[in-house]
Amino acid sequence: MDRIAFEHQVRTWRQKALSVSISCGAGQDEAEDIAQDVMLRLWQMHDELEQYRSIEAIVALMARHMLSNHQRRKPMEALDETITVSLNTNPHDELEMREDEAWLTTKVQQLPTTQRTLLYMRQVERRSHEEIAQLLGIETTSVSTLLARARRTLLEEIKQRNKQ
């Protein structure tokens, strides 16, 4: 597809990317970013576009995938920023719970970088062992082993704390 033909279609495709992103839960700004990314990707593959039957279907698919990637990469809310609603706890229990959260956050930060990263990817980002292995370029069994070590280390820390 040449530049002029691409320019004639780009507004339609951009609007499609925007509407798909918004219908899948993106805010206006995020949808604009996604639409821009889709247009960039389409331009990168403009020589190959004529082989597809429905470019609008490709635009919709790209928008959904890019939205999924955007949402996966959003920073997760830190423990100290979460809002805890407790109806049946007294101030002492609430204070103890906050101290426990702070202690655990500190212990997680003290883990070796690899273990901490793997634990974050698995527990917070909800990635599979296979996906983590692929992203980091390691074996799936290594992911399982490192996660088990990180969890075992935290469990030992918790046991030590409870003995005191």
CSV table of C-alpha atoms in Angstrom, one decimal:
chain,number,residue,atom,x,y,z
A,1,MET,CA,0.0,0.0,0.0
A,2,ASP,CA,1.4,3.4,-1.0
A,3,ARG,CA,1.5,6.5,1.2
A,4,ILE,CA,-1.4,8.2,-0.5
A,5,ALA,CA,-3.7,5.2,-0.1
A,6,PHE,CA,-2.6,4.8,3.5
A,7,GLU,CA,-3.4,8.5,4.2
A,8,HIS,CA,-6.9,8.1,2.8
A,9,GLN,CA,-7.7,5.2,5.2
A,10,VAL,CA,-5.8,6.3,8.3
A,11,ARG,CA,-8.7,8.4,9.8
A,12,THR,CA,-11.1,5.4,9.6
A,13,TRP,CA,-8.5,3.0,11.1
A,14,ARG,CA,-7.6,5.5,13.9
A,15,GLN,CA,-11.3,5.9,14.8
A,16,LYS,CA,-11.7,2.2,14.8
A,17,ALA,CA,-8.7,1.8,17.2
A,18,LEU,CA,-10.1,4.5,19.4
A,19,SER,CA,-13.6,3.0,19.6
A,20,VAL,CA,-12.2,-0.5,20.3
A,21,SER,CA,-9.9,0.7,23.0
A,22,ILE,CA,-12.6,2.7,24.7
A,23,SER,CA,-15.1,-0.2,24.5
A,24,CYS,CA,-12.5,-2.4,26.1
A,25,GLY,CA,-12.2,-0.1,29.1
A,26,ALA,CA,-9.5,2.4,28.2
A,27,GLY,CA,-9.8,6.0,29.2
A,28,GLN,CA,-9.7,8.7,26.5
A,29,ASP,CA,-6.0,9.5,27.0
A,30,GLU,CA,-5.0,5.8,27.0
A,31,ALA,CA,-7.2,5.2,23.9
A,32,GLU,CA,-5.5,8.0,22.1
A,33,ASP,CA,-2.1,6.5,22.9
A,34,ILE,CA,-3.2,3.1,21.7
A,35,ALA,CA,-4.6,4.5,18.5
A,36,GLN,CA,-1.3,6.3,17.9
A,37,ASP,CA,0.6,3.1,18.5
A,38,VAL,CA,-1.7,1.2,16.2
A,39,MET,CA,-1.2,3.7,13.4
A,40,LEU,CA,2.5,3.6,13.8
A,41,ARG,CA,2.5,-0.2,13.6
A,42,LEU,CA,0.3,-0.1,10.5
A,43,TRP,CA,2.6,2.3,8.8
A,44,GLN,CA,5.6,0.0,9.6
A,45,MET,CA,3.8,-2.8,7.9
A,46,HIS,CA,2.1,-0.7,5.1
A,47,ASP,CA,3.8,-2.7,2.3
A,48,GLU,CA,2.1,-5.9,3.7
A,49,LEU,CA,-1.4,-4.5,4.3
A,50,GLU,CA,-2.8,-5.4,0.8
A,51,GLN,CA,-2.5,-9.1,1.6
A,52,TYR,CA,-5.1,-8.9,4.4
A,53,ARG,CA,-8.8,-9.1,3.7
A,54,SER,CA,-9.9,-6.8,6.5
A,55,ILE,CA,-7.5,-4.2,7.8
A,56,GLU,CA,-10.2,-3.0,10.2
A,57,ALA,CA,-10.2,-6.4,11.9
A,58,ILE,CA,-6.4,-6.2,12.2
A,59,VAL,CA,-6.7,-2.7,13.7
A,60,ALA,CA,-9.3,-3.9,16.2
A,61,LEU,CA,-7.1,-6.9,17.2
A,62,MET,CA,-4.0,-4.7,17.5
A,63,ALA,CA,-5.9,-2.2,19.7
A,64,ARG,CA,-7.1,-5.0,22.0
A,65,HIS,CA,-3.7,-6.4,22.3
A,66,MET,CA,-2.0,-3.1,22.9
A,67,LEU,CA,-4.6,-2.2,25.5
A,68,SER,CA,-3.9,-5.5,27.3
A,69,ASN,CA,-0.2,-4.7,27.2
A,70,HIS,CA,-0.7,-1.1,28.4
A,71,GLN,CA,-2.8,-2.3,31.4
A,72,ARG,CA,-0.4,-5.1,32.2
A,73,ARG,CA,2.5,-2.6,32.4
A,74,LYS,CA,0.7,-0.1,34.6
A,75,PRO,CA,2.4,0.3,37.9
A,76,MET,CA,0.6,-1.5,40.6
A,77,GLU,CA,-0.6,0.3,43.7
A,78,ALA,CA,1.9,0.0,46.6
A,79,LEU,CA,0.8,-1.6,49.8
A,80,ASP,CA,1.0,1.7,51.8
A,81,GLU,CA,-1.3,3.4,49.2
A,82,THR,CA,-4.1,0.9,49.4
A,83,ILE,CA,-7.2,1.7,51.2
A,84,THR,CA,-8.1,-0.8,53.8
A,85,VAL,CA,-11.7,-0.9,55.0
A,86,SER,CA,-12.2,-2.7,58.2
A,87,LEU,CA,-15.5,-2.9,60.0
A,88,ASN,CA,-14.7,-5.2,62.9
A,89,THR,CA,-11.2,-4.3,63.8
A,90,ASN,CA,-10.1,-2.2,66.7
A,91,PRO,CA,-7.3,0.4,66.4
A,92,HIS,CA,-4.8,-1.9,68.0
A,93,ASP,CA,-5.5,-4.7,65.4
A,94,GLU,CA,-5.3,-2.1,62.6
A,95,LEU,CA,-2.0,-0.8,63.8
A,96,GLU,CA,-0.6,-4.3,64.1
A,97,MET,CA,-1.9,-5.1,60.6
A,98,ARG,CA,-0.1,-2.0,59.2
A,99,GLU,CA,3.1,-2.9,60.9
A,100,ASP,CA,2.9,-6.4,59.5
A,101,GLU,CA,2.4,-5.0,56.0
A,102,ALA,CA,5.4,-2.7,56.4
A,103,TRP,CA,7.5,-5.5,57.7
A,104,LEU,CA,6.6,-7.8,54.9
A,105,THR,CA,7.2,-5.1,52.3
A,106,THR,CA,10.7,-4.5,53.8
A,107,LYS,CA,11.4,-8.3,53.7
A,108,VAL,CA,10.3,-8.5,50.1
A,109,GLN,CA,12.6,-5.6,49.2
A,110,GLN,CA,15.5,-7.4,50.9
A,111,LEU,CA,15.2,-10.4,48.6
A,112,PRO,CA,17.8,-10.8,45.9
A,113,THR,CA,16.8,-8.8,42.8
A,114,THR,CA,16.0,-11.8,40.7
A,115,GLN,CA,13.8,-13.4,43.3
A,116,ARG,CA,12.0,-10.1,44.0
A,117,THR,CA,11.4,-9.5,40.3
A,118,LEU,CA,10.1,-13.0,39.7
A,119,LEU,CA,7.8,-12.8,42.8
A,120,TYR,CA,6.5,-9.5,41.5
A,121,MET,CA,5.8,-10.8,38.0
A,122,ARG,CA,4.0,-13.9,39.4
A,123,GLN,CA,2.0,-12.4,42.3
A,124,VAL,CA,1.3,-8.9,41.2
A,125,GLU,CA,1.3,-9.1,37.4
A,126,ARG,CA,-0.2,-12.6,37.5
A,127,ARG,CA,2.1,-13.9,34.8
A,128,SER,CA,2.5,-17.6,34.2
A,129,HIS,CA,5.8,-19.4,34.8
A,130,GLU,CA,6.1,-19.9,31.0
A,131,GLU,CA,5.5,-16.2,30.3
A,132,ILE,CA,8.1,-15.2,32.9
A,133,ALA,CA,10.6,-17.7,31.5
A,134,GLN,CA,10.1,-16.4,28.0
A,135,LEU,CA,10.4,-12.7,29.1
A,136,LEU,CA,13.6,-13.3,31.1
A,137,GLY,CA,15.1,-15.8,28.7
A,138,ILE,CA,15.4,-18.6,31.3
A,139,GLU,CA,14.0,-22.1,31.7
A,140,THR,CA,10.6,-22.6,33.2
A,141,THR,CA,12.1,-24.9,35.8
A,142,SER,CA,14.4,-22.0,36.9
A,143,VAL,CA,11.4,-19.8,37.4
A,144,SER,CA,9.7,-22.4,39.6
A,145,THR,CA,12.9,-22.9,41.6
A,146,LEU,CA,13.6,-19.2,42.1
A,147,LEU,CA,10.0,-18.6,43.1
A,148,ALA,CA,10.1,-21.4,45.6
A,149,ARG,CA,13.3,-20.0,47.1
A,150,ALA,CA,11.8,-16.5,47.4
A,151,ARG,CA,8.7,-17.9,49.1
A,152,ARG,CA,10.8,-20.2,51.4
A,153,THR,CA,12.9,-17.2,52.4
A,154,LEU,CA,9.9,-15.2,53.2
A,155,LEU,CA,8.3,-18.1,55.1
A,156,GLU,CA,11.5,-18.5,57.2
A,157,GLU,CA,11.5,-14.8,58.0
A,158,ILE,CA,7.9,-15.0,59.1
A,159,LYS,CA,8.6,-18.0,61.3
A,160,GLN,CA,11.6,-16.1,62.9
A,161,ARG,CA,9.4,-13.1,63.5
A,162,ASN,CA,6.7,-15.2,65.1
A,163,LYS,CA,9.2,-16.8,67.5
A,164,GLN,CA,10.2,-13.4,68.9
